[in-house]
C-alpha atoms as a PDB file:
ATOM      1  CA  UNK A   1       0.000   0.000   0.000  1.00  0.00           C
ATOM      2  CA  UNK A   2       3.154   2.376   0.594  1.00  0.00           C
ATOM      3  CA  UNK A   3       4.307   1.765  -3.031  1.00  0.00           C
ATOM      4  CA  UNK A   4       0.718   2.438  -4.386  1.00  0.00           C
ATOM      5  CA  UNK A   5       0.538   5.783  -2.632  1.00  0.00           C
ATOM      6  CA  UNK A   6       4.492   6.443  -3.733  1.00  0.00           C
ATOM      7  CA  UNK A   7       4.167   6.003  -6.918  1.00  0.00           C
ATOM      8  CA  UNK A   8       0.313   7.889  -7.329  1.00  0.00           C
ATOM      9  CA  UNK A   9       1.966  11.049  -5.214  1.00  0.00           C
ATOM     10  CA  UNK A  10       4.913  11.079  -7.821  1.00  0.00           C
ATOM     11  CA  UNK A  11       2.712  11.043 -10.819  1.00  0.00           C
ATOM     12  CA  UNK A  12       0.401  13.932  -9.228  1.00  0.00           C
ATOM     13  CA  UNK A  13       3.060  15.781  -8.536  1.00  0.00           C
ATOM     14  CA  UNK A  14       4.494  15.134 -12.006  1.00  0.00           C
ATOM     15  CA  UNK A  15       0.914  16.016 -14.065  1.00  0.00           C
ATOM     16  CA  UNK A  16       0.886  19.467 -11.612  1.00  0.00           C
ATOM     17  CA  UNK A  17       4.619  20.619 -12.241  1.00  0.00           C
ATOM     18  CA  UNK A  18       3.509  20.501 -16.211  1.00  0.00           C
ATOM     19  CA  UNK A  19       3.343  24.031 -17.968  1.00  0.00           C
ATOM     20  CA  UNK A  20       0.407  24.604 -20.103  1.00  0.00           C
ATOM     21  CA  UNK A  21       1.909  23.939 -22.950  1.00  0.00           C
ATOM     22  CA  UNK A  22       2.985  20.620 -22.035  1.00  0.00           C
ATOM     23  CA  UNK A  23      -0.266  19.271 -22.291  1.00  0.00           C
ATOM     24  CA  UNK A  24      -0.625  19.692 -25.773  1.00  0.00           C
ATOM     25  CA  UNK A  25       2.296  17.588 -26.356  1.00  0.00           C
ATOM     26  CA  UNK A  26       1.677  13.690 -27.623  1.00  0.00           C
ATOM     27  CA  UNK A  27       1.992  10.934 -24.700  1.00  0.00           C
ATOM     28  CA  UNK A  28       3.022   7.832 -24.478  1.00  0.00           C
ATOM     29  CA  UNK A  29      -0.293   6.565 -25.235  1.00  0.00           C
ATOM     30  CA  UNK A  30      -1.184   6.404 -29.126  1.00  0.00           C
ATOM     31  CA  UNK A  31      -3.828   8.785 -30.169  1.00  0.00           C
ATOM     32  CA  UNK A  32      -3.515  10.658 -27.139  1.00  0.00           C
ATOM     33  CA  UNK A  33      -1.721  14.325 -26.082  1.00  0.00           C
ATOM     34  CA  UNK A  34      -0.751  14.963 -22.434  1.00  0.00           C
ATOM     35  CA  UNK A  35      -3.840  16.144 -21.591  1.00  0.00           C
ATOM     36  CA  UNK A  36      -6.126  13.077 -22.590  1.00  0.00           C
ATOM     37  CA  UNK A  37      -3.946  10.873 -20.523  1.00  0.00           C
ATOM     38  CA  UNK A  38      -4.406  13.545 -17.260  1.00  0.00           C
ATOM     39  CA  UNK A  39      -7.901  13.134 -17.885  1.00  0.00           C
ATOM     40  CA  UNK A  40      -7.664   9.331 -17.870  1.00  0.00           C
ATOM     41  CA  UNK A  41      -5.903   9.488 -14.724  1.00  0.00           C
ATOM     42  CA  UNK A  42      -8.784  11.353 -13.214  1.00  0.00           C
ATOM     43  CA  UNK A  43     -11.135   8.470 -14.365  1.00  0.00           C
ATOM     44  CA  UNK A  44      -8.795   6.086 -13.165  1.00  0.00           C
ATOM     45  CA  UNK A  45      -8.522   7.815  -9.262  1.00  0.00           C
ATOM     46  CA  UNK A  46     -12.740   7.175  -9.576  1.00  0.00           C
ATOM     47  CA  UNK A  47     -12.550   3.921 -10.235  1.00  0.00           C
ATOM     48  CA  UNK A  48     -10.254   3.778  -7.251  1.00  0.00           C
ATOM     49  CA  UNK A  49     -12.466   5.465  -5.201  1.00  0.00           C
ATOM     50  CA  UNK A  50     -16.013   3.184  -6.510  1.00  0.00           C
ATOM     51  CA  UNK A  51     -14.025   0.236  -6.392  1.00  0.00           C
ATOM     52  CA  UNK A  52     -12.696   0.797  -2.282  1.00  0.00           C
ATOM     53  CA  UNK A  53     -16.457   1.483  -1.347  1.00  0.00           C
ATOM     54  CA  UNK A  54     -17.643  -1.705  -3.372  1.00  0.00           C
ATOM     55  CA  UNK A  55     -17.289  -4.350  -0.737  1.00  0.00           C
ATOM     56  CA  UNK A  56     -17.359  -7.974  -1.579  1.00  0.00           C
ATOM     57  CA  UNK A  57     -18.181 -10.946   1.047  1.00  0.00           C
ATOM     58  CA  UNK A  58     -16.947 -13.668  -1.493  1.00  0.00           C
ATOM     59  CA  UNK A  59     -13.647 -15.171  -1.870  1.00  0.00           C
ATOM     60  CA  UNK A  60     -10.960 -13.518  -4.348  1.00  0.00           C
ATOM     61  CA  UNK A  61     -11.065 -14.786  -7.740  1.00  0.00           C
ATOM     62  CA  UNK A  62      -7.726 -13.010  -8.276  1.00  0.00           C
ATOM     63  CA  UNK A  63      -5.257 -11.580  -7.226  1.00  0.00           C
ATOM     64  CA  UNK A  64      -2.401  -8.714  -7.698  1.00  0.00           C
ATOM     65  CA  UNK A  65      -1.096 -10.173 -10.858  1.00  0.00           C
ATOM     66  CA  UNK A  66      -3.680 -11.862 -12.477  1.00  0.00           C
ATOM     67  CA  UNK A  67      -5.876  -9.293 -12.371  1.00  0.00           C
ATOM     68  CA  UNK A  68      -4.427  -7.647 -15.744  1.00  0.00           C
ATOM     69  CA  UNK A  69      -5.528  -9.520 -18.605  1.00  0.00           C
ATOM     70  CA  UNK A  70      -2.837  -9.667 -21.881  1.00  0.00           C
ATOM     71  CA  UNK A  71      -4.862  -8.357 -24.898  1.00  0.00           C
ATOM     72  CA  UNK A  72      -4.641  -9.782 -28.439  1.00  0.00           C
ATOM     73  CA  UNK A  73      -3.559  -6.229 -29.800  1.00  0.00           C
ATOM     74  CA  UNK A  74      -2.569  -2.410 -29.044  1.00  0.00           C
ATOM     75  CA  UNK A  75      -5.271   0.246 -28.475  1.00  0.00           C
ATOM     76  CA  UNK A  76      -6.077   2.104 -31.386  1.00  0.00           C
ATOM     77  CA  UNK A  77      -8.144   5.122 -29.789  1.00  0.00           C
ATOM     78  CA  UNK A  78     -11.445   3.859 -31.691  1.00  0.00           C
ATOM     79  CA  UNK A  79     -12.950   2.149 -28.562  1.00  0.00           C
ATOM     80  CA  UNK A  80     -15.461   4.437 -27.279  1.00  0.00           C
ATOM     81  CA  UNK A  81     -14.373   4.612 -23.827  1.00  0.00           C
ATOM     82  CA  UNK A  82     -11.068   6.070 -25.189  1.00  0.00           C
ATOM     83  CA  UNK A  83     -12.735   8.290 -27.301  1.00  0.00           C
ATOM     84  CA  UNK A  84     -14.956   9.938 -24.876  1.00  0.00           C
ATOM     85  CA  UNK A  85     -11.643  10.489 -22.956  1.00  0.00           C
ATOM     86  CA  UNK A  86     -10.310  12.793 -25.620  1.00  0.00           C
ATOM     87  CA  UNK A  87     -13.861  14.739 -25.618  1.00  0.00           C
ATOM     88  CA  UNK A  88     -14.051  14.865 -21.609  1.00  0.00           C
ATOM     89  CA  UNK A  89     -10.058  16.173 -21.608  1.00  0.00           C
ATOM     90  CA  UNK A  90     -10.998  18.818 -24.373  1.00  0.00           C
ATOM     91  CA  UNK A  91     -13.917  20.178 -22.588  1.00  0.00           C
ATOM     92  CA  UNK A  92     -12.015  21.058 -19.712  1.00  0.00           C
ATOM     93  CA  UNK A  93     -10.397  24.157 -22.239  1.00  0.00           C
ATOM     94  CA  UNK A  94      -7.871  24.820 -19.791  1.00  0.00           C
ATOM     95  CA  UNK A  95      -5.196  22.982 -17.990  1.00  0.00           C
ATOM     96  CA  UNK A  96      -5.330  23.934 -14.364  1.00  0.00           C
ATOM     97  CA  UNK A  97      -9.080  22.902 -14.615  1.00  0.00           C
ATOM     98  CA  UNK A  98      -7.713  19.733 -15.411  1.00  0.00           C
ATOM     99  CA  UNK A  99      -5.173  19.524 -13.045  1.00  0.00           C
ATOM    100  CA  UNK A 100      -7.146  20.790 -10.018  1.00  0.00           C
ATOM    101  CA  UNK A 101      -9.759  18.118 -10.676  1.00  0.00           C
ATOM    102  CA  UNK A 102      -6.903  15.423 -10.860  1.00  0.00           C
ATOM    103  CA  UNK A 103      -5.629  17.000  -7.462  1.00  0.00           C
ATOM    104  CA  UNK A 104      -9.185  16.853  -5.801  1.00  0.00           C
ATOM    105  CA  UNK A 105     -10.009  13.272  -6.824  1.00  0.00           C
ATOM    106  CA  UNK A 106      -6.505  11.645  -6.735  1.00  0.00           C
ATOM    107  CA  UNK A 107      -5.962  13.297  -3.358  1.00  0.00           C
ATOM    108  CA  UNK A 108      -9.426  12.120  -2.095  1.00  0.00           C
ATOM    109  CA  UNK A 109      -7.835   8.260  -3.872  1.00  0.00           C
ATOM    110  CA  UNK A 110      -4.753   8.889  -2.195  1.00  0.00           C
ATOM    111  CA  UNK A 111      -6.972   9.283   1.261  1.00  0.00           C
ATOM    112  CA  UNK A 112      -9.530   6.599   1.083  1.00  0.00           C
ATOM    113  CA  UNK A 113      -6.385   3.847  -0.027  1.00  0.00           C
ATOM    114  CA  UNK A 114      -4.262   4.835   2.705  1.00  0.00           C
ATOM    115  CA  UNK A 115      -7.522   4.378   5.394  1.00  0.00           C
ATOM    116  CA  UNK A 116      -8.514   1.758   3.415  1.00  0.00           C
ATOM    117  CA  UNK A 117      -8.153  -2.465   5.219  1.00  0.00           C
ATOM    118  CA  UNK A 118      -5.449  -4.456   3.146  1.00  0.00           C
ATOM    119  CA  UNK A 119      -7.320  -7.344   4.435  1.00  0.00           C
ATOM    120  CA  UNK A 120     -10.864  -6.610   2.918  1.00  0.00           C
ATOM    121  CA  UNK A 121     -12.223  -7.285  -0.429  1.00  0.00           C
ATOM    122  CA  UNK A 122     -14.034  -5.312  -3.192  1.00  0.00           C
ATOM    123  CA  UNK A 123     -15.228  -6.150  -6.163  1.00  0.00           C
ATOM    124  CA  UNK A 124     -14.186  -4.596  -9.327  1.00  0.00           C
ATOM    125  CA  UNK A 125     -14.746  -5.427 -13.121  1.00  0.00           C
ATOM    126  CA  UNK A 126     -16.936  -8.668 -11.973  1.00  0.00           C
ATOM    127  CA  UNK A 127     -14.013  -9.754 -10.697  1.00  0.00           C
ATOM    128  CA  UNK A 128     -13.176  -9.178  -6.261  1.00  0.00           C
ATOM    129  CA  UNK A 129      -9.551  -9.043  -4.827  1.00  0.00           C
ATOM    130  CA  UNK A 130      -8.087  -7.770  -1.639  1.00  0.00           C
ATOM    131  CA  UNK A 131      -7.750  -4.023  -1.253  1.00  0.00           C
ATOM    132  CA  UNK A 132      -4.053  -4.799  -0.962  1.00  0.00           C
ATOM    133  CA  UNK A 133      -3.968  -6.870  -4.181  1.00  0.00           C
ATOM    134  CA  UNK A 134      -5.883  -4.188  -5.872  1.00  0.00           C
ATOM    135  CA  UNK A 135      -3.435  -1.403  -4.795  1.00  0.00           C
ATOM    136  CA  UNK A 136      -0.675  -3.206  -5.439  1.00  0.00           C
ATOM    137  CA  UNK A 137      -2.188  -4.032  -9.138  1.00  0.00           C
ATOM    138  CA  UNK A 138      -2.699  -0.240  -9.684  1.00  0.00           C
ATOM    139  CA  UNK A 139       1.133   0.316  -9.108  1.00  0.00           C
ATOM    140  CA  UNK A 140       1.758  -1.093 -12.888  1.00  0.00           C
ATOM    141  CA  UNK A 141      -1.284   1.074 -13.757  1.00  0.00           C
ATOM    142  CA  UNK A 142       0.372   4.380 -12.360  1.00  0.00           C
ATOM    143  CA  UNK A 143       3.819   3.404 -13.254  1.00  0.00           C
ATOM    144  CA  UNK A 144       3.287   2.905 -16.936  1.00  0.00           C
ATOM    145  CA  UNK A 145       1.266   5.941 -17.167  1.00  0.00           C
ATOM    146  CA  UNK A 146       4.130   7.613 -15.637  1.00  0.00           C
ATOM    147  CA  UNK A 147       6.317   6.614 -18.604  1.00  0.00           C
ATOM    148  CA  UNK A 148       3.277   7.390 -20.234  1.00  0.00           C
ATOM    149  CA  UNK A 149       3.743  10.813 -19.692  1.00  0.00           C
ATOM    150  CA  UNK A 150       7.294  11.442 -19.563  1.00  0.00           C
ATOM    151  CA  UNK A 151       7.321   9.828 -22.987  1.00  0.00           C
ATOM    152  CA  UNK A 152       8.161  13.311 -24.753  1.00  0.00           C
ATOM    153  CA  UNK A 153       8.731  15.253 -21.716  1.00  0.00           C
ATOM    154  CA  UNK A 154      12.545  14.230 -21.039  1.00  0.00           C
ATOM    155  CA  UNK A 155      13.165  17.170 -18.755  1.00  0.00           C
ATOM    156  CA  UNK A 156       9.850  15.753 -16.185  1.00  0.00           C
ATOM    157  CA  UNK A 157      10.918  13.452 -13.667  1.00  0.00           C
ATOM    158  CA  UNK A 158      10.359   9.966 -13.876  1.00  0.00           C
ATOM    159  CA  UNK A 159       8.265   6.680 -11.748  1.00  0.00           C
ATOM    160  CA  UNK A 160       9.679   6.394  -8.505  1.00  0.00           C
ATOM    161  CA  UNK A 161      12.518   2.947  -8.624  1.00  0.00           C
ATOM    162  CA  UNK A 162      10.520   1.119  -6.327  1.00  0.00           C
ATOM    163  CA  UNK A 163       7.365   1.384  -8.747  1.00  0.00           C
ATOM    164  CA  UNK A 164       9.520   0.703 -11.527  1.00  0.00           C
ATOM    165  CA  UNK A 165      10.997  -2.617 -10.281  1.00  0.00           C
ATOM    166  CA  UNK A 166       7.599  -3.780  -9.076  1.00  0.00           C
ATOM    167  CA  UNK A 167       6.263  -3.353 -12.191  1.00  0.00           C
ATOM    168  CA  UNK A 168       8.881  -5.142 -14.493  1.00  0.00           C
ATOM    169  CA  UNK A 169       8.450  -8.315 -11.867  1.00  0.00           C
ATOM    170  CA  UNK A 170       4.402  -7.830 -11.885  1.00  0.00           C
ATOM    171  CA  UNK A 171       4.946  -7.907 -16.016  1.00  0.00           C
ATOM    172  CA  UNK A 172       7.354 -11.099 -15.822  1.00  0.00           C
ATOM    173  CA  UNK A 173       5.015 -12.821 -13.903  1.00  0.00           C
ATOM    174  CA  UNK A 174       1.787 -12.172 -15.600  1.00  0.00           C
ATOM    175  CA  UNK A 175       3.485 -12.988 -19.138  1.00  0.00           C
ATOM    176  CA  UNK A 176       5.679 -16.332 -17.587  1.00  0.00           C
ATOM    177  CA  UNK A 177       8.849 -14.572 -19.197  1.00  0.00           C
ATOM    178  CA  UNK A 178      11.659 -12.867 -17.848  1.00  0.00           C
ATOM    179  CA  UNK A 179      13.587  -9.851 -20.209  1.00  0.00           C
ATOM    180  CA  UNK A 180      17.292  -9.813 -19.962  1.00  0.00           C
ATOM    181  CA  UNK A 181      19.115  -9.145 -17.139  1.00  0.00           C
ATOM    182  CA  UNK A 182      21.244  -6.234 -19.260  1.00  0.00           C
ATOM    183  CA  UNK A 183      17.532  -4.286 -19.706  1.00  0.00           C
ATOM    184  CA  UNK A 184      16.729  -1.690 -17.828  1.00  0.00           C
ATOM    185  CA  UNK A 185      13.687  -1.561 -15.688  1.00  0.00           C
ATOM    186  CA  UNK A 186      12.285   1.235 -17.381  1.00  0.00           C
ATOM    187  CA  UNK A 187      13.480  -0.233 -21.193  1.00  0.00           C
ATOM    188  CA  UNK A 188      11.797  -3.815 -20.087  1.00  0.00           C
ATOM    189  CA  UNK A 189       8.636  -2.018 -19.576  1.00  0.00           C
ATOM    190  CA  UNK A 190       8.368   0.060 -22.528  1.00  0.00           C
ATOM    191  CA  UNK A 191       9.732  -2.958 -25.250  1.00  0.00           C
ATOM    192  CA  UNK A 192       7.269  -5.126 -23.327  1.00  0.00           C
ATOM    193  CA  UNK A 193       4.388  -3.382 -23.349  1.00  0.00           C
ATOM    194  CA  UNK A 194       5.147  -2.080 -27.001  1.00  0.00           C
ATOM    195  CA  UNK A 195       5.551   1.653 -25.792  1.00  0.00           C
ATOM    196  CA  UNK A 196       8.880   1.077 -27.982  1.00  0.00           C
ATOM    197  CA  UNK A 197      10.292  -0.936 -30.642  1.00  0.00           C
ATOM    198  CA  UNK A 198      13.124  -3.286 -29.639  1.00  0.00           C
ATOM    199  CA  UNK A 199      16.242  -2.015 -31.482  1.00  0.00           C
ATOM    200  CA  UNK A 200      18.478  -5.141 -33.447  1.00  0.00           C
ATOM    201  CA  UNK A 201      20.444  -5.664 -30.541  1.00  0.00           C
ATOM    202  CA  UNK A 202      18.027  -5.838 -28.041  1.00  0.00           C
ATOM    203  CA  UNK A 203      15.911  -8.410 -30.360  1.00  0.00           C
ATOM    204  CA  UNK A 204      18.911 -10.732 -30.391  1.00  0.00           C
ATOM    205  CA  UNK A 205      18.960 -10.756 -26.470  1.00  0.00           C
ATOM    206  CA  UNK A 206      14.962 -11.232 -26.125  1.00  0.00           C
ATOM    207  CA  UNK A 207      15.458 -13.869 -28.861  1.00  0.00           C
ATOM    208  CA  UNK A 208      12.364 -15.937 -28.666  1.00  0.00           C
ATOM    209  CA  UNK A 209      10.154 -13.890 -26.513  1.00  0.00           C
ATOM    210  CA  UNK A 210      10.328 -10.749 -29.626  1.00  0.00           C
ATOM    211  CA  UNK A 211       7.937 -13.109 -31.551  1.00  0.00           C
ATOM    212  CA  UNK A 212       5.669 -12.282 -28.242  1.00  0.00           C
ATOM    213  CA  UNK A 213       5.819  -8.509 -28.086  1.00  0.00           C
ATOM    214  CA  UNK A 214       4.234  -6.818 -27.196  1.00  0.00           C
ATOM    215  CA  UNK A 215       1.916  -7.594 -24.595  1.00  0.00           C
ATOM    216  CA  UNK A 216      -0.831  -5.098 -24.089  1.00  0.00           C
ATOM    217  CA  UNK A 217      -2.057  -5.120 -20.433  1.00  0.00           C
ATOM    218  CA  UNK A 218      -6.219  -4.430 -19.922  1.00  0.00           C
END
């Protein structure tokens, strides 16, 4: 639960550093500018939120790690959910509007986490989990938006180590394969998840597993 609220504090902090300007820049997320994926995040802190008060009284049906599900291919930005993100973030005209409704929700996520029983369950996505499997799921979630974010932005700071390391194991495990030793934490997660192309020499060190890539987490 530490980790989840590390890693959501650096991000917040990150998104409310940004100059205007920034968030008219392109993300890490195809189809999207800076400000689309702000206002995902701000969808994503009220899931957070619905899914802590959604209490289950059956057992878990999974857990930190198999919660994320490996689809067959990359967003495109046609699904209507992501859409609708790109109209929501526009409507908002200007970026502190943005931001201050990311500060107001993600603190009140940041909050209700922290108070929150690691022990419990909820139920999310017809699905239930503990509330410290669920946290600890959302620390790839925050983490790869992170990089998300940063992906143009070389001068913002990056996902705290921690998050970074727990998110390269969290992708090992839920894909049964392990990158190379030599990668980076950060470079794992990015060729992994397809955020960016392996160059020659890394292919030759993934060798078998580059017919896999990427994997697309959902």
């Amino acid at each position: 639960m530490e980790l989840f609220s590390h890693s959501w504090t650096a991000l917040r902090t990150a998104v409310a550093d940004l100059p205007d300007e920034d968030f008219e820049r392109p993300s890490g997320c195809t189809g999207w500018l800076v400000r689309d994926l702000v206002c995902h995040l701000v969808i994503d802190a009220q899931d957070v939120l619905i899914t802590l008060a959604t209490p289950a009284d059956t057992a878990p049906t999974v857990d930190a790690v198999t919660y994320w599900n490996v689809e067959d291919r990359p967003p495109t930005g046609e699904d209507p959910l992501d859409a609708l993100t790109v109209r929501l973030a526009a409507a908002y005209e200007e970026p502190r509007l943005l931001t201050f409704h990311l500060d107001d929700v993600g603190s009140a996520a940041g909050r209700a986490a922290r108070l929150a029983d690691p022990t419990a369950r909820v139920g999310t996505r017809d699905e239930v989990l503990t509330v410290g499997d669920y946290l600890s799921a959302y620390v790839l979630e925050w983490t790869l938006h992170h990089l998300d974010l940063i992906a143009h932005l070389p001068e913002v700071s990056g996902p705290p180590v921690e998050g970074l390391a727990r998110t390269r194991a969290m992708l090992e495990e839920i894909v049964g394969a392990a990158f190379p030793a030599s990668f980076t934490d950060t470079d794992a997660l990015l060729i992994g998840t397809g955020r960016r192309a392996p160059t020659a020499a890394e292919k030759a060190e993934l060798g078998e597993l580059t017919a896999r890539l990427p994997f697309v987490l959902g």
